[in-house]
């Protein structure tokens, strides 16, 4: 499974989610919960601790990679996001098709397709561009470091705010799976699916760079750190 990594942007950075983030995330989630009707966001310190523990347990299986979203200016915790549904197109072709784990050493495995999900932000961070830069950092890492073929995103079909945010990234709408699952409110919901393919990434990247003001040209670089090695500067 991919090792945890720090992703640094201009306004925000993504840190590997850990127990030390619990109190800060609990405070972020408590600011104003009125926008969380369609999004699972923990309430209170104990619920946030369980949320982090569950995320780390899922990460240990090699199917997710969870982050805390942090404001660069002052280190304030703004929320959380993750790569999920890591899929590996290696070895024999399974039938029927289903997400599969890596062949060989799981610590050296790189996924072929991923989903970005589990994203939430504090009330103060919503509408500030933090979500756009977060997605930009994750998409760039997926396509340019891992070399994935596809990144997927999804949203409750009723969640117009999230769907609009995904569409503004430049992701392609694939359709809505009707009566797909129960929503947080217990109502059976449709799920709207989106994706970005590797051949679409250059155009999507250019669009996002304009939006976040993070054009990486000349001497600009993005810092990445992995536990297996020292800090390195990765040219964009």
Short mmCIF file of C-alpha atoms in Angstrom, two decimals:
data_model
loop_
_atom_site.label_atom_id
_atom_site.label_comp_id
_atom_site.label_asym_id
_atom_site.label_seq_id
_atom_site.Cartn_x
_atom_site.Cartn_y
_atom_site.Cartn_z
CA UNK A 1 0.00 0.00 0.00
CA UNK A 2 1.24 3.55 -0.59
CA UNK A 3 3.10 5.05 2.34
CA UNK A 4 1.68 8.13 4.11
CA UNK A 5 2.81 11.39 2.56
CA UNK A 6 2.65 15.13 3.28
CA UNK A 7 1.26 17.25 0.44
CA UNK A 8 2.03 20.97 0.65
CA UNK A 9 0.16 23.74 -1.14
CA UNK A 10 0.19 27.50 -0.84
CA UNK A 11 -2.71 27.92 1.58
CA UNK A 12 -3.18 24.40 2.95
CA UNK A 13 -1.25 21.22 3.50
CA UNK A 14 -2.36 17.64 3.92
CA UNK A 15 -0.82 15.69 6.79
CA UNK A 16 -1.17 11.93 7.37
CA UNK A 17 -4.11 11.61 9.77
CA UNK A 18 -3.09 10.67 13.32
CA UNK A 19 -4.22 10.62 16.92
CA UNK A 20 -2.60 14.01 17.52
CA UNK A 21 -5.21 15.56 15.22
CA UNK A 22 -8.22 14.49 17.31
CA UNK A 23 -8.79 17.64 19.39
CA UNK A 24 -8.14 20.01 16.50
CA UNK A 25 -10.54 18.13 14.22
CA UNK A 26 -13.19 18.05 16.95
CA UNK A 27 -12.91 21.83 17.27
CA UNK A 28 -13.14 22.28 13.50
CA UNK A 29 -16.23 20.10 13.26
CA UNK A 30 -17.95 21.99 16.10
CA UNK A 31 -17.89 25.44 14.49
CA UNK A 32 -21.17 25.18 12.58
CA UNK A 33 -22.63 21.81 11.64
CA UNK A 34 -25.49 23.05 9.48
CA UNK A 35 -23.75 22.04 6.22
CA UNK A 36 -23.07 18.44 7.25
CA UNK A 37 -26.47 16.96 6.45
CA UNK A 38 -25.07 14.67 3.73
CA UNK A 39 -21.54 14.24 5.09
CA UNK A 40 -20.37 12.01 7.97
CA UNK A 41 -18.54 14.37 10.31
CA UNK A 42 -17.75 13.41 13.93
CA UNK A 43 -19.26 15.43 16.77
CA UNK A 44 -17.25 15.80 19.95
CA UNK A 45 -13.81 14.61 21.03
CA UNK A 46 -14.74 10.98 21.68
CA UNK A 47 -16.55 10.61 18.36
CA UNK A 48 -13.59 12.22 16.62
CA UNK A 49 -11.22 9.79 18.31
CA UNK A 50 -13.30 6.88 17.01
CA UNK A 51 -13.38 8.53 13.59
CA UNK A 52 -9.57 8.72 13.49
CA UNK A 53 -9.17 5.18 14.84
CA UNK A 54 -11.55 3.83 12.19
CA UNK A 55 -9.72 5.72 9.44
CA UNK A 56 -6.37 4.33 10.57
CA UNK A 57 -7.78 0.80 10.80
CA UNK A 58 -9.05 1.09 7.23
CA UNK A 59 -5.69 2.49 6.17
CA UNK A 60 -3.94 -0.55 7.64
CA UNK A 61 -5.81 -2.74 5.15
CA UNK A 62 -4.22 -0.86 2.25
CA UNK A 63 -7.51 0.43 0.84
CA UNK A 64 -7.42 4.04 2.10
CA UNK A 65 -4.96 6.85 2.86
CA UNK A 66 -6.34 9.49 5.21
CA UNK A 67 -5.27 13.11 5.76
CA UNK A 68 -5.87 16.04 8.06
CA UNK A 69 -6.29 19.36 6.22
CA UNK A 70 -4.22 22.12 7.84
CA UNK A 71 -4.04 25.86 7.17
CA UNK A 72 -0.45 26.83 6.44
CA UNK A 73 -0.68 30.32 7.92
CA UNK A 74 -1.19 29.19 11.51
CA UNK A 75 -1.43 25.39 11.60
CA UNK A 76 -5.18 25.43 12.24
CA UNK A 77 -6.95 22.12 11.58
CA UNK A 78 -9.63 22.65 8.93
CA UNK A 79 -10.98 19.17 8.28
CA UNK A 80 -10.15 15.83 6.75
CA UNK A 81 -10.08 13.98 3.42
CA UNK A 82 -8.76 10.68 2.09
CA UNK A 83 -7.89 8.48 -0.83
CA UNK A 84 -10.15 5.45 -0.73
CA UNK A 85 -11.03 2.42 -2.86
CA UNK A 86 -7.39 2.02 -3.89
CA UNK A 87 -7.48 -0.52 -6.71
CA UNK A 88 -4.58 -2.50 -8.13
CA UNK A 89 -4.76 -3.82 -11.71
CA UNK A 90 -2.07 -6.42 -11.28
CA UNK A 91 -1.89 -10.19 -11.51
CA UNK A 92 -4.71 -12.38 -12.87
CA UNK A 93 -7.86 -10.61 -14.03
CA UNK A 94 -10.60 -11.26 -11.42
CA UNK A 95 -14.05 -12.31 -12.52
CA UNK A 96 -16.47 -10.89 -11.79
CA UNK A 97 -14.52 -7.59 -11.75
CA UNK A 98 -13.96 -6.23 -8.25
CA UNK A 99 -11.44 -4.00 -6.47
CA UNK A 100 -8.36 -6.04 -5.64
CA UNK A 101 -5.33 -5.70 -3.44
CA UNK A 102 -1.74 -5.44 -4.63
CA UNK A 103 0.46 -8.28 -5.83
CA UNK A 104 3.81 -8.73 -4.10
CA UNK A 105 5.10 -6.43 -1.37
CA UNK A 106 2.13 -4.29 -0.19
CA UNK A 107 4.47 -1.59 1.13
CA UNK A 108 5.86 -1.04 -2.36
CA UNK A 109 2.52 -1.20 -4.18
CA UNK A 110 1.21 1.72 -6.21
CA UNK A 111 -2.51 1.85 -7.09
CA UNK A 112 -3.83 2.00 -10.64
CA UNK A 113 -7.11 3.72 -9.71
CA UNK A 114 -8.31 5.59 -6.62
CA UNK A 115 -11.26 7.50 -5.27
CA UNK A 116 -11.13 10.79 -3.37
CA UNK A 117 -13.75 10.96 -0.65
CA UNK A 118 -14.55 11.48 3.00
CA UNK A 119 -13.91 15.19 2.57
CA UNK A 120 -15.23 17.73 5.06
CA UNK A 121 -14.15 21.22 6.11
CA UNK A 122 -14.90 23.48 9.05
CA UNK A 123 -17.45 26.23 8.53
CA UNK A 124 -14.74 28.91 8.37
CA UNK A 125 -12.86 27.02 5.62
CA UNK A 126 -15.85 26.45 3.36
CA UNK A 127 -15.90 28.76 0.35
CA UNK A 128 -12.29 29.89 0.90
CA UNK A 129 -10.68 27.78 -1.83
CA UNK A 130 -9.33 25.23 0.66
CA UNK A 131 -11.35 22.44 -0.92
CA UNK A 132 -10.12 23.28 -4.41
CA UNK A 133 -6.47 23.31 -3.36
CA UNK A 134 -6.93 20.10 -1.38
CA UNK A 135 -8.35 18.31 -4.42
CA UNK A 136 -5.62 19.79 -6.63
CA UNK A 137 -2.90 18.41 -4.36
CA UNK A 138 -4.52 14.97 -4.23
CA UNK A 139 -5.21 14.76 -7.96
CA UNK A 140 -1.67 15.81 -8.77
CA UNK A 141 -0.22 13.23 -6.39
CA UNK A 142 -2.45 10.50 -7.81
CA UNK A 143 -1.66 11.21 -11.46
CA UNK A 144 1.92 12.44 -11.28
CA UNK A 145 3.42 10.47 -8.40
CA UNK A 146 1.41 7.25 -8.48
CA UNK A 147 0.60 7.40 -12.19
CA UNK A 148 -3.01 6.24 -11.77
CA UNK A 149 -5.29 5.81 -14.74
CA UNK A 150 -8.41 7.14 -13.06
CA UNK A 151 -9.56 9.16 -10.04
CA UNK A 152 -13.19 8.82 -9.00
CA UNK A 153 -15.39 11.05 -6.86
CA UNK A 154 -18.97 10.62 -5.71
CA UNK A 155 -21.68 12.49 -3.83
CA UNK A 156 -25.19 12.01 -2.53
CA UNK A 157 -27.31 13.02 -5.52
CA UNK A 158 -29.21 15.45 -3.27
CA UNK A 159 -26.00 17.21 -2.20
CA UNK A 160 -26.02 20.03 -4.74
CA UNK A 161 -23.17 21.84 -2.99
CA UNK A 162 -20.78 18.88 -3.20
CA UNK A 163 -21.80 18.02 -6.74
CA UNK A 164 -21.20 21.59 -7.86
CA UNK A 165 -17.77 21.59 -6.20
CA UNK A 166 -16.82 18.35 -7.97
CA UNK A 167 -18.01 19.65 -11.32
CA UNK A 168 -15.99 22.85 -10.87
CA UNK A 169 -12.87 20.72 -10.55
CA UNK A 170 -13.38 19.60 -14.14
CA UNK A 171 -14.45 16.04 -13.34
CA UNK A 172 -16.75 14.29 -15.81
CA UNK A 173 -20.25 13.36 -14.64
CA UNK A 174 -20.83 9.66 -15.26
CA UNK A 175 -24.41 9.40 -14.08
CA UNK A 176 -26.47 8.78 -10.97
CA UNK A 177 -27.02 5.30 -9.58
CA UNK A 178 -30.60 5.40 -8.43
CA UNK A 179 -31.67 4.07 -5.00
CA UNK A 180 -28.02 3.23 -4.41
CA UNK A 181 -27.71 3.41 -0.62
CA UNK A 182 -29.15 4.91 2.54
CA UNK A 183 -28.11 8.47 3.28
CA UNK A 184 -27.10 9.77 6.70
CA UNK A 185 -30.74 10.71 7.26
CA UNK A 186 -31.85 7.12 6.63
CA UNK A 187 -33.52 8.00 3.31
CA UNK A 188 -32.65 5.81 0.34
CA UNK A 189 -30.55 8.01 -1.90
CA UNK A 190 -29.08 8.11 -5.37
CA UNK A 191 -25.32 8.49 -5.75
CA UNK A 192 -23.79 10.70 -8.43
CA UNK A 193 -20.46 9.51 -9.84
CA UNK A 194 -17.66 11.54 -11.41
CA UNK A 195 -14.16 10.82 -12.69
CA UNK A 196 -10.97 12.28 -14.10
CA UNK A 197 -8.85 10.10 -16.42
CA UNK A 198 -5.11 10.33 -16.88
CA UNK A 199 -5.45 11.71 -20.41
CA UNK A 200 -7.77 14.42 -19.07
CA UNK A 201 -5.45 15.45 -16.24
CA UNK A 202 -3.33 18.03 -18.14
CA UNK A 203 -6.42 20.06 -19.01
CA UNK A 204 -7.91 19.66 -15.53
CA UNK A 205 -4.58 20.60 -13.95
CA UNK A 206 -4.30 23.80 -15.99
CA UNK A 207 -7.82 24.75 -14.96
CA UNK A 208 -7.12 24.10 -11.27
CA UNK A 209 -3.78 25.93 -11.33
CA UNK A 210 -5.60 29.03 -12.50
CA UNK A 211 -8.12 28.68 -9.71
CA UNK A 212 -5.70 28.15 -6.86
CA UNK A 213 -2.87 30.33 -8.18
CA UNK A 214 -0.48 27.41 -7.84
CA UNK A 215 1.11 27.32 -11.26
CA UNK A 216 4.35 25.40 -10.87
CA UNK A 217 6.83 26.91 -13.29
CA UNK A 218 10.46 27.95 -13.07
CA UNK A 219 11.77 27.50 -9.53
CA UNK A 220 8.42 26.61 -7.89
CA UNK A 221 8.19 23.21 -6.28
CA UNK A 222 5.93 21.18 -4.04
CA UNK A 223 7.40 19.59 -0.93
CA UNK A 224 6.68 15.94 -0.33
CA UNK A 225 7.85 13.78 2.54
CA UNK A 226 7.63 10.03 2.98
CA UNK A 227 8.66 8.00 6.02
CA UNK A 228 10.96 5.88 3.85
CA UNK A 229 13.18 8.83 2.99
CA UNK A 230 14.08 12.45 3.71
CA UNK A 231 12.28 15.53 2.59
CA UNK A 232 12.59 16.03 -1.12
CA UNK A 233 11.58 18.77 -3.49
CA UNK A 234 9.47 17.43 -6.32
CA UNK A 235 9.37 19.71 -9.33
CA UNK A 236 5.82 20.22 -10.50
#
